[in-house]
Short mmCIF file of C-alpha atoms in Angstrom, two decimals:
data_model
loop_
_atom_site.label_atom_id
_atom_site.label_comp_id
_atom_site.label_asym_id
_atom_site.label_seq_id
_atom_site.Cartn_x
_atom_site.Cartn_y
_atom_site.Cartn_z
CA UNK A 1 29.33 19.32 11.11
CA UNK A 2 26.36 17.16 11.54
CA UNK A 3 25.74 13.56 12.37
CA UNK A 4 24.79 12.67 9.24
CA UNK A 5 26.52 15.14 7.01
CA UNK A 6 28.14 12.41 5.09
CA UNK A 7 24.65 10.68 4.11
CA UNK A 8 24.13 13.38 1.80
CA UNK A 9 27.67 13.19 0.14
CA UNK A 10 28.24 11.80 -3.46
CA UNK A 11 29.19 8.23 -3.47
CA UNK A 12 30.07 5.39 -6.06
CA UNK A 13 29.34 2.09 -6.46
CA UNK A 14 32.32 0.91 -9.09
CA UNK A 15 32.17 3.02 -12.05
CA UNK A 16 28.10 4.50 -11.16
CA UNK A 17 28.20 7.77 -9.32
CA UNK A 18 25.52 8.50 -7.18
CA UNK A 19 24.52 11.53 -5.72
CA UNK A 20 24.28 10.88 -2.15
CA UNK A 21 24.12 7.49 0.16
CA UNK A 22 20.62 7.25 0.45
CA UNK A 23 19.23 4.03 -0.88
CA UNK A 24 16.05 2.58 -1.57
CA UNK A 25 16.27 -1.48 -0.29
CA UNK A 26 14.23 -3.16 -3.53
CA UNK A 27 10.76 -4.45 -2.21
CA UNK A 28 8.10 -5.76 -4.11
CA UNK A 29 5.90 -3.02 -5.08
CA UNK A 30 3.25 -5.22 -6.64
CA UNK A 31 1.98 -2.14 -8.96
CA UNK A 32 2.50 -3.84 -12.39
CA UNK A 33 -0.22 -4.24 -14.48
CA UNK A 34 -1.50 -7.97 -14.81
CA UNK A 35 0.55 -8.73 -17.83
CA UNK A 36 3.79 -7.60 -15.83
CA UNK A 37 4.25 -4.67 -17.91
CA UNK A 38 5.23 -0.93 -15.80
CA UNK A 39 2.09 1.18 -16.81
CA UNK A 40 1.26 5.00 -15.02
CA UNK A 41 0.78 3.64 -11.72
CA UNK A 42 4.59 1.78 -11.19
CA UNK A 43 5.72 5.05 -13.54
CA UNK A 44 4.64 7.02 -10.92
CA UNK A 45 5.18 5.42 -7.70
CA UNK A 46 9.33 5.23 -8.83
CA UNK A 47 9.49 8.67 -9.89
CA UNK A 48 7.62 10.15 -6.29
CA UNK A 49 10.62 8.47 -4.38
CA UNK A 50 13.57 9.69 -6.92
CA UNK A 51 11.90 13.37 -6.59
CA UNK A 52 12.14 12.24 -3.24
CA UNK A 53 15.94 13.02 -3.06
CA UNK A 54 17.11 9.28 -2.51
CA UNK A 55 20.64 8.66 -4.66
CA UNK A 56 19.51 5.04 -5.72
CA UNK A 57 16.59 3.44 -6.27
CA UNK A 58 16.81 -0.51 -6.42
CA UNK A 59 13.41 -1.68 -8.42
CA UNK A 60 12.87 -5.23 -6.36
CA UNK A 61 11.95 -8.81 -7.55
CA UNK A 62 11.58 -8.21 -11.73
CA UNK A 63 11.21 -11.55 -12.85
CA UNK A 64 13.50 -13.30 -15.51
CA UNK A 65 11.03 -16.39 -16.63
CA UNK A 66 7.80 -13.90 -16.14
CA UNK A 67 5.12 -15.16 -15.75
CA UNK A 68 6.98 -18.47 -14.41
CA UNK A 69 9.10 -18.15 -11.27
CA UNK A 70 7.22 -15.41 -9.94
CA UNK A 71 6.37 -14.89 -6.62
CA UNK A 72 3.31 -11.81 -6.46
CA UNK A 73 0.50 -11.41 -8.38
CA UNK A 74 1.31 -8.40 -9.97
CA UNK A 75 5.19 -8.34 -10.58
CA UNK A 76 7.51 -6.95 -13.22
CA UNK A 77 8.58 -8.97 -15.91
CA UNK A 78 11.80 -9.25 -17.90
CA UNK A 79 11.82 -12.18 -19.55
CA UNK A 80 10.55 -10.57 -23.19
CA UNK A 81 11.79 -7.25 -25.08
CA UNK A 82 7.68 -6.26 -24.84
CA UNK A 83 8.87 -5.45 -21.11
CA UNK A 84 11.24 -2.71 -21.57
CA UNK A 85 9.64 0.35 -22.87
CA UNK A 86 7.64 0.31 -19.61
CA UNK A 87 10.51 0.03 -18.18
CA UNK A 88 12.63 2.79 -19.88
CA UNK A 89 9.45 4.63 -18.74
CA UNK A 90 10.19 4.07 -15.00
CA UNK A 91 14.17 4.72 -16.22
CA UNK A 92 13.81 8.26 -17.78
CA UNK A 93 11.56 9.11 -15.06
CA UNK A 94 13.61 8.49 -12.22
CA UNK A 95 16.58 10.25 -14.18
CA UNK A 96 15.23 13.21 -14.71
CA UNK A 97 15.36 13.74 -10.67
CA UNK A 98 19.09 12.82 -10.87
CA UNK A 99 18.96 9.72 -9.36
CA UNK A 100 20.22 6.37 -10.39
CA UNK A 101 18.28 2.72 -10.41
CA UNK A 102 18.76 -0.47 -10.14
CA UNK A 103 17.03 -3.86 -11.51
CA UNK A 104 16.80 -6.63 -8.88
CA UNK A 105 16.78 -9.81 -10.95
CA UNK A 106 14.52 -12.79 -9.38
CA UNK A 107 12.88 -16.03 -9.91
CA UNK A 108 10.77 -17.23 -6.80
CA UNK A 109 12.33 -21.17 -7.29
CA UNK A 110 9.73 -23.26 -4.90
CA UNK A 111 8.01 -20.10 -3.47
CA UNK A 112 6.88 -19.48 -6.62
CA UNK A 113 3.31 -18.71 -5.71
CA UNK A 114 1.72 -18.08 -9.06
CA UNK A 115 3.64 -21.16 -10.53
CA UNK A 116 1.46 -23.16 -7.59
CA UNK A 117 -1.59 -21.37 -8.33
CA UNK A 118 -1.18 -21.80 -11.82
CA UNK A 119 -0.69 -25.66 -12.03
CA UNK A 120 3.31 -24.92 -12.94
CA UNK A 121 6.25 -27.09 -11.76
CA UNK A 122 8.17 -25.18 -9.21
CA UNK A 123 12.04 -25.34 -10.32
CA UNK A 124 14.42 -26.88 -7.30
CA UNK A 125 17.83 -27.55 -6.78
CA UNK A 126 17.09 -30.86 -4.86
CA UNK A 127 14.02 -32.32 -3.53
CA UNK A 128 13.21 -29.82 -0.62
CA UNK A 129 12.40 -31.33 3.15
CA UNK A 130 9.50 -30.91 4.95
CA UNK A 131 9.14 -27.88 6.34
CA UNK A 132 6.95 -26.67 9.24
CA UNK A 133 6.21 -23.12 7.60
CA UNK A 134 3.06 -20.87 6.42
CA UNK A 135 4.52 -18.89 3.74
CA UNK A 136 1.60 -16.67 3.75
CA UNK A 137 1.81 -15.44 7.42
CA UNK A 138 4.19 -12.45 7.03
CA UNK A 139 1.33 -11.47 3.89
CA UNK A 140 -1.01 -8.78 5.92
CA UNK A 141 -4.94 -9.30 5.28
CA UNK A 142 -4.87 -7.30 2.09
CA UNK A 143 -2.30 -8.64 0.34
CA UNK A 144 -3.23 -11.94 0.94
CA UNK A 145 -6.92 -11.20 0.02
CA UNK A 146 -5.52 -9.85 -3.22
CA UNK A 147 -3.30 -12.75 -4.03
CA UNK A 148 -6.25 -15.26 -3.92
CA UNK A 149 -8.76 -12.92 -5.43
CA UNK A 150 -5.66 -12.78 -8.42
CA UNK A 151 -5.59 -16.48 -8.59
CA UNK A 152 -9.30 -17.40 -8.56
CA UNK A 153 -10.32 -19.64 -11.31
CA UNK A 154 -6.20 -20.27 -12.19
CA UNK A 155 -5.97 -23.11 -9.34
CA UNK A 156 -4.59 -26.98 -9.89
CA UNK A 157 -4.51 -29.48 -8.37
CA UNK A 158 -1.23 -30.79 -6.41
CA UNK A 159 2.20 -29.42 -5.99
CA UNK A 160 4.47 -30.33 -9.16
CA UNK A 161 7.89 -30.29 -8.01
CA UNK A 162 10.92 -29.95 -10.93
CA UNK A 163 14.48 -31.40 -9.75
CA UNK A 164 16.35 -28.84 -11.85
CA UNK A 165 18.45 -31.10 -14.43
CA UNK A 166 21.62 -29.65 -15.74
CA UNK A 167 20.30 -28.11 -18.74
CA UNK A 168 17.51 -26.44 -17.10
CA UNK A 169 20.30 -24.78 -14.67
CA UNK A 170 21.94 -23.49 -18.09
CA UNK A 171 18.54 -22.19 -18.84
CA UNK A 172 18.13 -20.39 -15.45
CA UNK A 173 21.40 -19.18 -16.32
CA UNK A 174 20.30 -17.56 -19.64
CA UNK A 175 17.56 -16.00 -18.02
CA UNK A 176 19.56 -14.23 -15.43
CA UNK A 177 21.54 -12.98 -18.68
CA UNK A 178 19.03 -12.07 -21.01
CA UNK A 179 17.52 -10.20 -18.52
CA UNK A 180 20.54 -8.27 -17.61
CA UNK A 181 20.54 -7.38 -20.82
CA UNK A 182 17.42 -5.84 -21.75
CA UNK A 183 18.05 -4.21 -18.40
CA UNK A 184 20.97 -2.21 -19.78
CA UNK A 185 18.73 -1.66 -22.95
CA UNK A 186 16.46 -0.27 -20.90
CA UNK A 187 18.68 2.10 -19.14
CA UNK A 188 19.18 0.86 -15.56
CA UNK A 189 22.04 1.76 -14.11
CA UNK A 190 22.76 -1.37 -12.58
CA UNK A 191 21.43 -4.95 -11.54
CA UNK A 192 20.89 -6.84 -8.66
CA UNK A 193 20.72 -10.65 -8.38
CA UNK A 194 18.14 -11.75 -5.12
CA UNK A 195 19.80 -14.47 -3.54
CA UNK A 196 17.12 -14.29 -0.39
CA UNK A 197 13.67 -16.13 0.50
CA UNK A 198 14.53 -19.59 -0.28
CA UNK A 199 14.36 -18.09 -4.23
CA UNK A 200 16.60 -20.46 -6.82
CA UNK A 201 19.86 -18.45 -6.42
CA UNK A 202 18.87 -18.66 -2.36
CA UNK A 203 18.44 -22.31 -2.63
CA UNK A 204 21.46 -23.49 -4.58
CA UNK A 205 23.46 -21.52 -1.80
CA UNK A 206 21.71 -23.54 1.13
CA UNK A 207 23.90 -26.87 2.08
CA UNK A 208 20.05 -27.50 3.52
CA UNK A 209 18.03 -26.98 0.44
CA UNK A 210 20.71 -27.63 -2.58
CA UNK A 211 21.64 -31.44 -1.80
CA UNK A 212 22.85 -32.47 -4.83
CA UNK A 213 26.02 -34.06 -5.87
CA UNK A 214 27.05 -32.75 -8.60
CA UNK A 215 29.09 -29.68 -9.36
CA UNK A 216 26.33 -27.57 -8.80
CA UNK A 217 25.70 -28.96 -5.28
CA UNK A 218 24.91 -27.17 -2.13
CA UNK A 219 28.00 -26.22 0.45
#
């Protein structure tokens, strides 16, 4: 018996079986087209890793307010049923290899580059501190040349900064939702909820970032 004969045994994850124990982490691609929608090129690139032989396939940072709360120039969006036959594309694709995929449901919160670039309030649990940080330096040369050659002629002024209020937490909430939803209309076999980066779900978590004092405050 091998080292690793195990990695290539069925698994499950609650009621999803999956053929073998080989993931793929979510990432952000950055192949959508510039409306968010999944066209031949994000099609593609999904189905190449379920031929592939991986078991599950986690499709990273698909944003729930698209275009607001996103975080690349050219992410997936969920936030409208226009979204999901692109979508189902990726879906039926990466089925007909036998393996399985997942959505991983985002919004960017205050690293919400495009809502910067864009002239957008950037939705916070509290007023963030001052931090001594260059979001842009783990970006290599060519993705940060294509993020500002995406954003050219989009830029405002000033950094708008939204204290999220209680009702725009229930509306953060009914994103997450409806996008979960059209998720399972469009066939994923599961979803994913990023809670990393400093992104909304990330910062209510924080006792550093979420100060509020509310029920909803930071711990």
């Amino acid at each position: 018996m091998g080292a690793f004969d195990n990695l290539l045994q069925p698994g499950r994850i609650g009621n999803m079986e999956v053929r073998n124990r080989i993931v793929m982490a979510p990432m952000g691609s950055n192949f959508a087209e510039a409306d968010g929608t999944c066209g031949e090129r994000i099609q593609a690139y999904y189905e190449a890793r379920a031929a592939g032989g991986a078991g599950l396939l986690t499709m990273g940072v698909v944003a729930i307010a698209y275009p607001h709360g996103t975080a690349e120039p050219y992410q997936v969006g969920l936030s409208d049923d226009k979204f999901i036959p692109g979508l189902k594309g990726i879906v039926d694709r990466v089925h007909k290899h036998g393996a399985k995929i997942a959505a991983q449901l985002q919004h960017a919160g205050k690293n919400s580059v495009r809502d910067l670039a864009e002239g957008r309030e950037l939705w916070v649990p509290s007023m963030p501190p001052a931090v001594k940080t260059d979001m842009f330096a783990a970006l290599t040369q060519e993705e940060l040349g294509a993020f500002i050659s995406s954003s050219k002629g989009r830029e405002k002024a000033g950094v708008k900064i939204r204290v999220m209020e209680q009702a725009d937490i229930a509306q953060m909430i009914e994103w997450f939702a409806a996008a979960a939803e059209r998720a399972q209309r469009a066939g994923f076999d599961g979803v994913e909820l990023h809670a990393a980066h400093n992104y909304i779900i990330a910062g209510f978590l924080s006792g550093y970032y979420n100060r509020r004092d509310d029920e909803y405050g930071g711990s």
